[in-house]
């Protein structure tokens, strides 16, 4: 029975040309890498600040291993929580301006933990339509009723908010597939006027936007009740934290099952993450470098159909249908640029795109070469 279901689902993906494959890289995450018999510039990673391949950060992790050994050995409430974890929490609280930070081993589990532990049947969860899969899935599985508002549409959010129910509004700070920003100050205003709570998932904003990289909320001068930051993007590692008040922190420590019943991240990793947080705050050159690369990218591609200007390292290039998206991806790969084709169901139908990400480790020439390849493809394919 299960086998038949599995085969049918796999076949369906294949016929729709939507099947996905895992790419096995030989080296680690680098600005360029070898795959098969050639070298590619990596425009696919979320390592926006270049920390994943930073020697300084690797050294910090090694130092952590020397100090704390390999694994944490237990969940946080048992014996898995060390001074390294405590210091990471404190660093995040000071930097981001919250009373408490609760650590999770991934952003996916942090989002699930918050929604599952906070929401009850009589509550209303209101989410931006384009929120990350982890938030959408948690919302669907939670006992609360869920409504979605049109992407970044504050008027629609206001309509959707209920007067009878206690509501939690959830948005991303920076949207992962479009690289655009949520109108956070307006969302915060509506949310507080309607006596609801606001949760911001700033996976793609922290480290990049705001003063000293404090993220989208800092940039918009707001403070949500709940801020989720993940460590797999600008931090160059993995894991996540929920920033909140002392009482919500206590509550999550008691009731967030992904925290209570899951092994704490290795203390060496917490040690490295504290170092990454310091690098993100202090190494302004990484943000400056990114800004320069945005300028290069924008100047080269401005006016080309499919080009979208963004204030973030995420540069979607919109192709439309699946075939054209795959053709552009192929053609860019031929020219030595590794990019990701994003297809439905990850993005809405007919908005297939190439998701290009810039990092502080790219050179100006790499970005210019990429732009030239896009222009060549565009000239050839918009004529015929
Ligand atoms: C990547 C991402 C997550 C998941 O974080 P992981 O640490 O990779 O599990 C959650 N939310 C958003 C918006 C993301 O982009």
Short mmCIF file of C-alpha atoms and ligand atoms in Angstrom, two decimals:
data_model
loop_
_atom_site.label_atom_id
_atom_site.label_comp_id
_atom_site.label_asym_id
_atom_site.label_seq_id
_atom_site.Cartn_x
_atom_site.Cartn_y
_atom_site.Cartn_z
CA UNK A 1 0.00 0.00 0.00
CA UNK A 2 2.63 2.47 1.08
CA UNK A 3 4.89 1.40 -1.79
CA UNK A 4 2.21 2.18 -4.35
CA UNK A 5 1.61 5.60 -2.82
CA UNK A 6 5.34 6.34 -2.80
CA UNK A 7 5.85 5.25 -6.40
CA UNK A 8 2.87 7.29 -7.61
CA UNK A 9 4.07 10.42 -5.80
CA UNK A 10 7.60 10.07 -7.20
CA UNK A 11 6.24 9.46 -10.70
CA UNK A 12 4.04 12.57 -10.38
CA UNK A 13 6.98 14.77 -9.50
CA UNK A 14 8.96 13.40 -12.45
CA UNK A 15 6.24 13.91 -15.03
CA UNK A 16 5.74 17.47 -13.85
CA UNK A 17 9.52 17.99 -14.15
CA UNK A 18 9.52 18.92 -10.48
CA UNK A 19 11.67 16.18 -9.01
CA UNK A 20 14.56 17.34 -6.85
CA UNK A 21 18.05 15.95 -6.54
CA UNK A 22 20.70 16.14 -3.87
CA UNK A 23 24.01 17.58 -5.04
CA UNK A 24 27.05 16.04 -3.41
CA UNK A 25 29.90 18.54 -3.12
CA UNK A 26 33.42 17.28 -2.72
CA UNK A 27 34.77 20.11 -0.61
CA UNK A 28 32.94 22.16 1.97
CA UNK A 29 30.90 25.29 1.35
CA UNK A 30 33.22 27.63 -0.53
CA UNK A 31 32.65 30.63 -2.81
CA UNK A 32 33.60 28.31 -5.63
CA UNK A 33 33.72 24.54 -5.76
CA UNK A 34 34.45 21.58 -8.00
CA UNK A 35 31.61 19.40 -9.18
CA UNK A 36 32.26 16.64 -11.66
CA UNK A 37 35.09 17.82 -13.85
CA UNK A 38 34.73 21.55 -13.51
CA UNK A 39 34.70 24.52 -11.19
CA UNK A 40 31.65 26.63 -10.35
CA UNK A 41 31.07 29.93 -8.59
CA UNK A 42 28.54 29.29 -5.84
CA UNK A 43 25.54 31.63 -6.12
CA UNK A 44 23.26 29.26 -4.20
CA UNK A 45 24.34 29.27 -0.58
CA UNK A 46 22.78 31.27 2.25
CA UNK A 47 26.23 32.01 3.62
CA UNK A 48 25.63 35.72 3.02
CA UNK A 49 28.46 37.00 5.20
CA UNK A 50 30.95 34.35 4.15
CA UNK A 51 31.29 32.95 7.66
CA UNK A 52 30.70 29.29 6.75
CA UNK A 53 34.08 29.23 5.02
CA UNK A 54 35.83 31.64 7.37
CA UNK A 55 39.05 30.35 8.95
CA UNK A 56 38.44 32.58 11.93
CA UNK A 57 35.12 30.88 12.63
CA UNK A 58 36.52 27.37 12.05
CA UNK A 59 39.23 28.20 14.56
CA UNK A 60 36.65 29.32 17.09
CA UNK A 61 34.83 26.02 16.68
CA UNK A 62 38.09 24.10 17.14
CA UNK A 63 38.80 26.12 20.25
CA UNK A 64 35.32 25.13 21.48
CA UNK A 65 36.07 21.46 20.86
CA UNK A 66 39.34 21.73 22.80
CA UNK A 67 37.49 23.34 25.66
CA UNK A 68 34.24 21.36 25.76
CA UNK A 69 34.82 18.14 23.78
CA UNK A 70 32.45 16.73 21.19
CA UNK A 71 28.74 16.44 21.94
CA UNK A 72 26.47 18.00 24.57
CA UNK A 73 25.42 14.54 25.76
CA UNK A 74 21.87 15.44 26.80
CA UNK A 75 18.93 17.77 26.39
CA UNK A 76 19.24 21.25 27.94
CA UNK A 77 17.16 20.48 31.04
CA UNK A 78 19.18 17.36 31.83
CA UNK A 79 22.93 18.04 31.53
CA UNK A 80 23.26 19.29 27.94
CA UNK A 81 23.44 22.99 28.77
CA UNK A 82 26.89 24.48 29.43
CA UNK A 83 28.45 27.87 30.06
CA UNK A 84 29.01 28.02 26.28
CA UNK A 85 25.25 27.85 25.71
CA UNK A 86 24.63 30.39 28.45
CA UNK A 87 27.14 32.81 26.95
CA UNK A 88 25.56 32.46 23.50
CA UNK A 89 22.12 33.26 24.94
CA UNK A 90 23.49 36.32 26.74
CA UNK A 91 25.33 37.55 23.66
CA UNK A 92 22.14 37.32 21.59
CA UNK A 93 20.06 39.08 24.26
CA UNK A 94 22.46 42.00 24.51
CA UNK A 95 22.90 42.34 20.77
CA UNK A 96 19.25 42.01 19.80
CA UNK A 97 17.72 43.68 22.85
CA UNK A 98 15.65 40.94 24.49
CA UNK A 99 15.45 39.54 28.01
CA UNK A 100 15.73 35.92 27.02
CA UNK A 101 17.05 33.70 24.22
CA UNK A 102 16.08 30.03 23.96
CA UNK A 103 18.28 27.83 21.77
CA UNK A 104 17.09 25.23 19.28
CA UNK A 105 18.98 22.92 16.96
CA UNK A 106 17.29 24.35 13.86
CA UNK A 107 15.09 27.18 12.72
CA UNK A 108 12.55 24.63 11.58
CA UNK A 109 12.20 23.25 15.09
CA UNK A 110 12.25 26.72 16.71
CA UNK A 111 9.28 27.82 14.61
CA UNK A 112 7.39 24.62 15.29
CA UNK A 113 8.14 24.79 19.00
CA UNK A 114 6.83 28.35 19.38
CA UNK A 115 3.60 27.78 17.46
CA UNK A 116 2.86 24.40 19.03
CA UNK A 117 3.54 25.48 22.60
CA UNK A 118 1.86 28.88 22.46
CA UNK A 119 -1.32 28.36 20.46
CA UNK A 120 -4.55 26.84 21.66
CA UNK A 121 -7.74 25.87 19.89
CA UNK A 122 -9.54 29.17 20.51
CA UNK A 123 -6.64 31.27 19.10
CA UNK A 124 -6.11 32.77 15.68
CA UNK A 125 -2.80 32.49 13.86
CA UNK A 126 -2.31 34.99 11.04
CA UNK A 127 0.54 34.46 8.63
CA UNK A 128 1.93 36.16 5.54
CA UNK A 129 1.13 33.97 2.53
CA UNK A 130 4.80 33.58 1.65
CA UNK A 131 6.04 32.52 5.08
CA UNK A 132 8.55 29.67 5.26
CA UNK A 133 7.36 26.05 5.08
CA UNK A 134 8.25 25.47 8.74
CA UNK A 135 5.79 28.18 9.81
CA UNK A 136 3.06 27.12 7.42
CA UNK A 137 3.31 23.49 8.42
CA UNK A 138 3.33 24.31 12.13
CA UNK A 139 0.30 26.53 11.61
CA UNK A 140 -1.63 23.79 9.84
CA UNK A 141 -0.80 21.24 12.51
CA UNK A 142 -1.45 23.55 15.46
CA UNK A 143 -4.85 23.46 17.15
CA UNK A 144 -5.45 27.17 16.42
CA UNK A 145 -7.30 28.37 13.35
CA UNK A 146 -5.00 29.84 10.74
CA UNK A 147 -5.55 32.62 8.22
CA UNK A 148 -3.11 33.93 5.68
CA UNK A 149 -2.85 37.51 4.53
CA UNK A 150 -1.71 38.64 1.10
CA UNK A 151 2.04 39.05 0.92
CA UNK A 152 3.13 42.24 2.69
CA UNK A 153 -0.44 43.61 2.53
CA UNK A 154 -1.09 45.43 5.81
CA UNK A 155 -4.69 46.33 4.93
CA UNK A 156 -5.49 42.71 4.31
CA UNK A 157 -3.78 41.78 7.58
CA UNK A 158 -6.02 44.27 9.37
CA UNK A 159 -9.12 42.71 7.76
CA UNK A 160 -8.08 39.20 8.63
CA UNK A 161 -7.36 39.93 12.31
CA UNK A 162 -10.24 38.91 14.49
CA UNK A 163 -11.70 41.02 17.25
CA UNK A 164 -12.94 38.11 19.34
CA UNK A 165 -9.89 35.90 19.26
CA UNK A 166 -6.44 36.23 20.74
CA UNK A 167 -4.20 36.48 17.68
CA UNK A 168 -0.59 35.85 16.81
CA UNK A 169 0.70 37.52 13.65
CA UNK A 170 3.74 35.89 12.02
CA UNK A 171 5.89 37.29 9.23
CA UNK A 172 9.42 36.92 7.98
CA UNK A 173 11.66 39.98 8.16
CA UNK A 174 13.18 39.21 4.74
CA UNK A 175 11.42 36.77 2.44
CA UNK A 176 13.65 33.95 1.36
CA UNK A 177 12.48 33.52 -2.22
CA UNK A 178 11.98 37.18 -3.15
CA UNK A 179 14.56 38.94 -0.99
CA UNK A 180 12.03 41.67 -0.19
CA UNK A 181 11.40 43.16 3.26
CA UNK A 182 8.19 42.95 5.27
CA UNK A 183 6.68 46.38 6.09
CA UNK A 184 7.50 45.72 9.73
CA UNK A 185 6.71 49.09 11.25
CA UNK A 186 3.20 49.07 9.72
CA UNK A 187 2.67 45.44 10.67
CA UNK A 188 3.77 46.17 14.24
CA UNK A 189 1.43 49.15 14.39
CA UNK A 190 -1.64 47.17 13.22
CA UNK A 191 -0.73 44.22 15.40
CA UNK A 192 -0.46 46.29 18.55
CA UNK A 193 -3.56 48.36 17.76
CA UNK A 194 -5.49 45.09 17.44
CA UNK A 195 -3.98 43.83 20.71
CA UNK A 196 -2.28 40.91 19.03
CA UNK A 197 1.24 39.58 19.31
CA UNK A 198 3.86 39.76 16.59
CA UNK A 199 6.43 37.08 15.77
CA UNK A 200 9.17 37.84 13.25
CA UNK A 201 11.27 35.09 11.67
CA UNK A 202 14.43 36.95 10.72
CA UNK A 203 16.40 34.04 9.27
CA UNK A 204 17.55 36.15 6.31
CA UNK A 205 17.79 39.55 8.01
CA UNK A 206 19.88 39.06 11.12
CA UNK A 207 23.56 39.82 10.56
CA UNK A 208 22.77 41.67 7.35
CA UNK A 209 20.30 44.48 8.01
CA UNK A 210 20.09 46.99 10.86
CA UNK A 211 22.70 48.63 13.03
CA UNK A 212 25.59 46.21 13.70
CA UNK A 213 23.63 43.58 11.83
CA UNK A 214 20.87 43.48 14.46
CA UNK A 215 18.40 42.60 11.71
CA UNK A 216 15.12 43.63 10.12
CA UNK A 217 13.40 44.64 13.38
CA UNK A 218 16.26 46.95 14.31
CA UNK A 219 16.20 48.40 10.80
CA UNK A 220 12.45 49.08 11.14
CA UNK A 221 12.79 50.27 14.78
CA UNK A 222 10.30 47.76 16.13
CA UNK A 223 10.42 45.14 18.84
CA UNK A 224 8.15 42.15 18.30
CA UNK A 225 7.07 39.91 21.20
CA UNK A 226 8.90 37.01 19.52
CA UNK A 227 11.96 37.12 17.29
CA UNK A 228 13.36 33.99 15.69
CA UNK A 229 16.93 34.05 14.42
CA UNK A 230 18.55 31.11 12.68
CA UNK A 231 22.24 30.27 12.55
CA UNK A 232 22.33 28.52 9.16
CA UNK A 233 22.44 31.69 7.11
CA UNK A 234 24.52 34.76 8.04
CA UNK A 235 26.01 32.96 11.10
CA UNK A 236 27.51 30.34 8.78
CA UNK A 237 26.69 27.44 11.12
CA UNK A 238 23.35 25.94 12.15
CA UNK A 239 20.80 26.12 14.93
CA UNK A 240 18.39 28.86 16.01
CA UNK A 241 17.21 30.98 18.90
CA UNK A 242 13.88 32.42 20.00
CA UNK A 243 14.29 35.90 21.53
CA UNK A 244 11.55 36.93 23.91
CA UNK A 245 10.56 38.21 27.36
CA UNK A 246 11.70 36.50 30.55
CA UNK A 247 8.24 35.01 31.14
CA UNK A 248 7.87 33.62 27.61
CA UNK A 249 11.42 32.28 27.94
CA UNK A 250 10.43 30.47 31.15
CA UNK A 251 7.31 29.18 29.43
CA UNK A 252 9.25 27.81 26.42
CA UNK A 253 11.78 26.21 28.77
CA UNK A 254 8.88 24.32 30.39
CA UNK A 255 6.67 23.60 27.40
CA UNK A 256 8.58 23.81 24.09
CA UNK A 257 8.95 20.13 23.31
CA UNK A 258 11.62 20.67 20.65
CA UNK A 259 13.72 22.25 23.39
CA UNK A 260 12.91 19.93 26.27
CA UNK A 261 13.09 16.60 24.45
CA UNK A 262 15.93 17.24 22.02
CA UNK A 263 19.70 17.02 22.52
CA UNK A 264 21.29 20.41 23.03
CA UNK A 265 23.63 21.60 20.27
CA UNK A 266 27.28 20.72 21.04
CA UNK A 267 28.85 23.25 23.42
CA UNK A 268 31.66 23.74 20.90
CA UNK A 269 29.05 24.88 18.39
CA UNK A 270 27.54 27.29 20.92
CA UNK A 271 31.05 28.61 21.53
CA UNK A 272 31.55 29.10 17.77
CA UNK A 273 28.12 30.72 17.43
CA UNK A 274 29.01 33.29 20.08
CA UNK A 275 32.09 34.07 18.02
CA UNK A 276 30.00 34.31 14.85
CA UNK A 277 27.64 36.75 16.60
CA UNK A 278 30.64 38.92 17.49
CA UNK A 279 31.95 38.77 13.93
CA UNK A 280 28.55 39.79 12.58
CA UNK A 281 28.38 42.75 14.94
CA UNK A 282 31.92 44.01 14.43
CA UNK A 283 33.06 43.11 10.92
CA UNK A 284 31.28 45.89 9.06
CA UNK A 285 33.42 45.32 5.99
CA UNK A 286 31.36 42.23 5.22
CA UNK A 287 28.15 44.30 4.97
CA UNK A 288 29.96 47.04 3.01
CA UNK A 289 31.31 44.48 0.58
CA UNK A 290 27.84 43.04 0.02
CA UNK A 291 26.44 46.52 -0.69
CA UNK A 292 29.11 47.04 -3.32
CA UNK A 293 28.21 43.74 -4.93
CA UNK A 294 24.50 44.73 -5.00
CA UNK A 295 25.53 47.85 -6.91
CA UNK A 296 27.52 45.80 -9.40
CA UNK A 297 24.62 43.38 -9.89
CA UNK A 298 22.03 46.15 -10.24
CA UNK A 299 24.09 48.22 -12.65
CA UNK A 300 24.68 45.22 -14.91
CA UNK A 301 21.11 43.88 -15.01
CA UNK A 302 18.88 46.92 -14.60
CA UNK A 303 16.14 46.86 -17.25
CA UNK A 304 16.60 43.22 -18.26
CA UNK A 305 13.20 41.41 -18.10
CA UNK A 306 13.11 39.24 -14.95
CA UNK A 307 15.52 41.44 -12.99
CA UNK A 308 14.31 42.45 -9.52
CA UNK A 309 16.05 45.02 -7.35
CA UNK A 310 16.35 44.05 -3.67
CA UNK A 311 17.99 45.47 -0.54
CA UNK A 312 19.23 42.04 0.50
CA UNK A 313 21.71 39.45 -0.81
CA UNK A 314 18.78 37.46 -2.25
CA UNK A 315 18.40 38.30 -5.94
CA UNK A 316 15.51 36.50 -7.60
CA UNK A 317 15.59 36.45 -11.39
CA UNK A 318 12.05 35.67 -12.51
CA UNK A 319 11.60 33.38 -15.51
CA UNK A 320 7.94 32.33 -15.30
CA UNK A 321 7.38 28.79 -16.53
CA UNK A 322 9.31 25.75 -15.40
CA UNK A 323 10.94 25.07 -18.78
CA UNK A 324 12.42 28.53 -19.14
CA UNK A 325 13.58 28.48 -15.54
CA UNK A 326 15.40 25.20 -16.08
CA UNK A 327 16.91 26.45 -19.36
CA UNK A 328 18.36 29.54 -17.70
CA UNK A 329 19.70 27.49 -14.80
CA UNK A 330 21.36 25.09 -17.28
CA UNK A 331 22.84 27.89 -19.32
CA UNK A 332 24.26 29.60 -16.23
CA UNK A 333 25.76 26.32 -15.07
CA UNK A 334 27.40 25.85 -18.47
CA UNK A 335 29.04 29.21 -17.94
CA UNK A 336 30.34 28.09 -14.53
CA UNK A 337 27.74 29.68 -12.25
CA UNK A 338 26.01 27.42 -9.74
CA UNK A 339 22.50 28.75 -9.20
CA UNK A 340 19.31 27.19 -7.87
CA UNK A 341 16.18 26.94 -9.95
CA UNK A 342 13.21 27.47 -7.67
CA UNK A 343 10.03 25.90 -8.93
CA UNK A 344 6.51 25.36 -7.66
CA UNK A 345 5.45 24.28 -5.08
CA UNK A 346 8.22 26.27 -3.34
CA UNK A 347 7.03 29.41 -5.16
CA UNK A 348 3.62 30.17 -6.72
CA UNK A 349 2.82 28.69 -10.17
CA UNK A 350 4.29 30.59 -13.12
CA UNK A 351 6.75 32.41 -10.89
CA UNK A 352 9.62 30.00 -11.43
CA UNK A 353 12.90 31.74 -10.84
CA UNK A 354 16.58 31.53 -10.42
CA UNK A 355 17.46 32.33 -6.83
CA UNK A 356 20.81 34.07 -6.86
CA UNK A 357 22.50 34.78 -3.56
CA UNK A 358 25.45 37.08 -3.18
CA UNK A 359 27.92 36.67 -0.34
CA UNK A 360 30.67 38.81 1.12
CA UNK A 361 33.14 36.31 -0.36
CA UNK A 362 32.21 36.90 -3.99
CA UNK A 363 34.38 39.11 -6.14
CA UNK A 364 33.11 41.88 -8.33
CA UNK A 365 34.29 39.94 -11.37
CA UNK A 366 32.30 36.85 -10.38
CA UNK A 367 29.15 38.94 -10.15
CA UNK A 368 29.84 40.67 -13.48
CA UNK A 369 30.44 37.31 -15.18
CA UNK A 370 27.15 35.98 -13.81
CA UNK A 371 25.28 39.08 -15.00
CA UNK A 372 26.82 38.77 -18.47
CA UNK A 373 25.69 35.15 -18.74
CA UNK A 374 22.15 36.17 -17.78
CA UNK A 375 22.17 38.96 -20.39
CA UNK A 376 23.39 36.59 -23.11
CA UNK A 377 20.63 34.09 -22.32
CA UNK A 378 18.06 36.83 -22.17
CA UNK A 379 19.04 38.30 -25.54
CA UNK A 380 18.94 34.91 -27.23
CA UNK A 381 15.62 33.83 -25.71
CA UNK A 382 13.64 37.03 -25.86
CA UNK A 383 14.27 37.34 -29.61
CA UNK A 384 13.03 33.94 -30.76
C1 LIG B 1 16.07 28.59 6.64
C2 LIG B 1 14.82 29.09 7.27
C3 LIG B 1 14.25 28.43 8.36
C4 LIG B 1 14.74 27.12 8.84
O1 LIG B 1 15.92 27.25 9.52
P1 LIG B 1 16.90 25.99 9.64
O2 LIG B 1 17.81 26.39 10.73
O3 LIG B 1 17.56 25.84 8.32
O4 LIG B 1 16.04 24.82 10.00
C5 LIG B 1 13.17 29.02 8.97
N1 LIG B 1 12.64 30.18 8.51
C6 LIG B 1 13.13 30.79 7.44
C7 LIG B 1 12.50 32.06 6.97
C8 LIG B 1 14.23 30.27 6.78
O5 LIG B 1 14.71 30.86 5.70
#
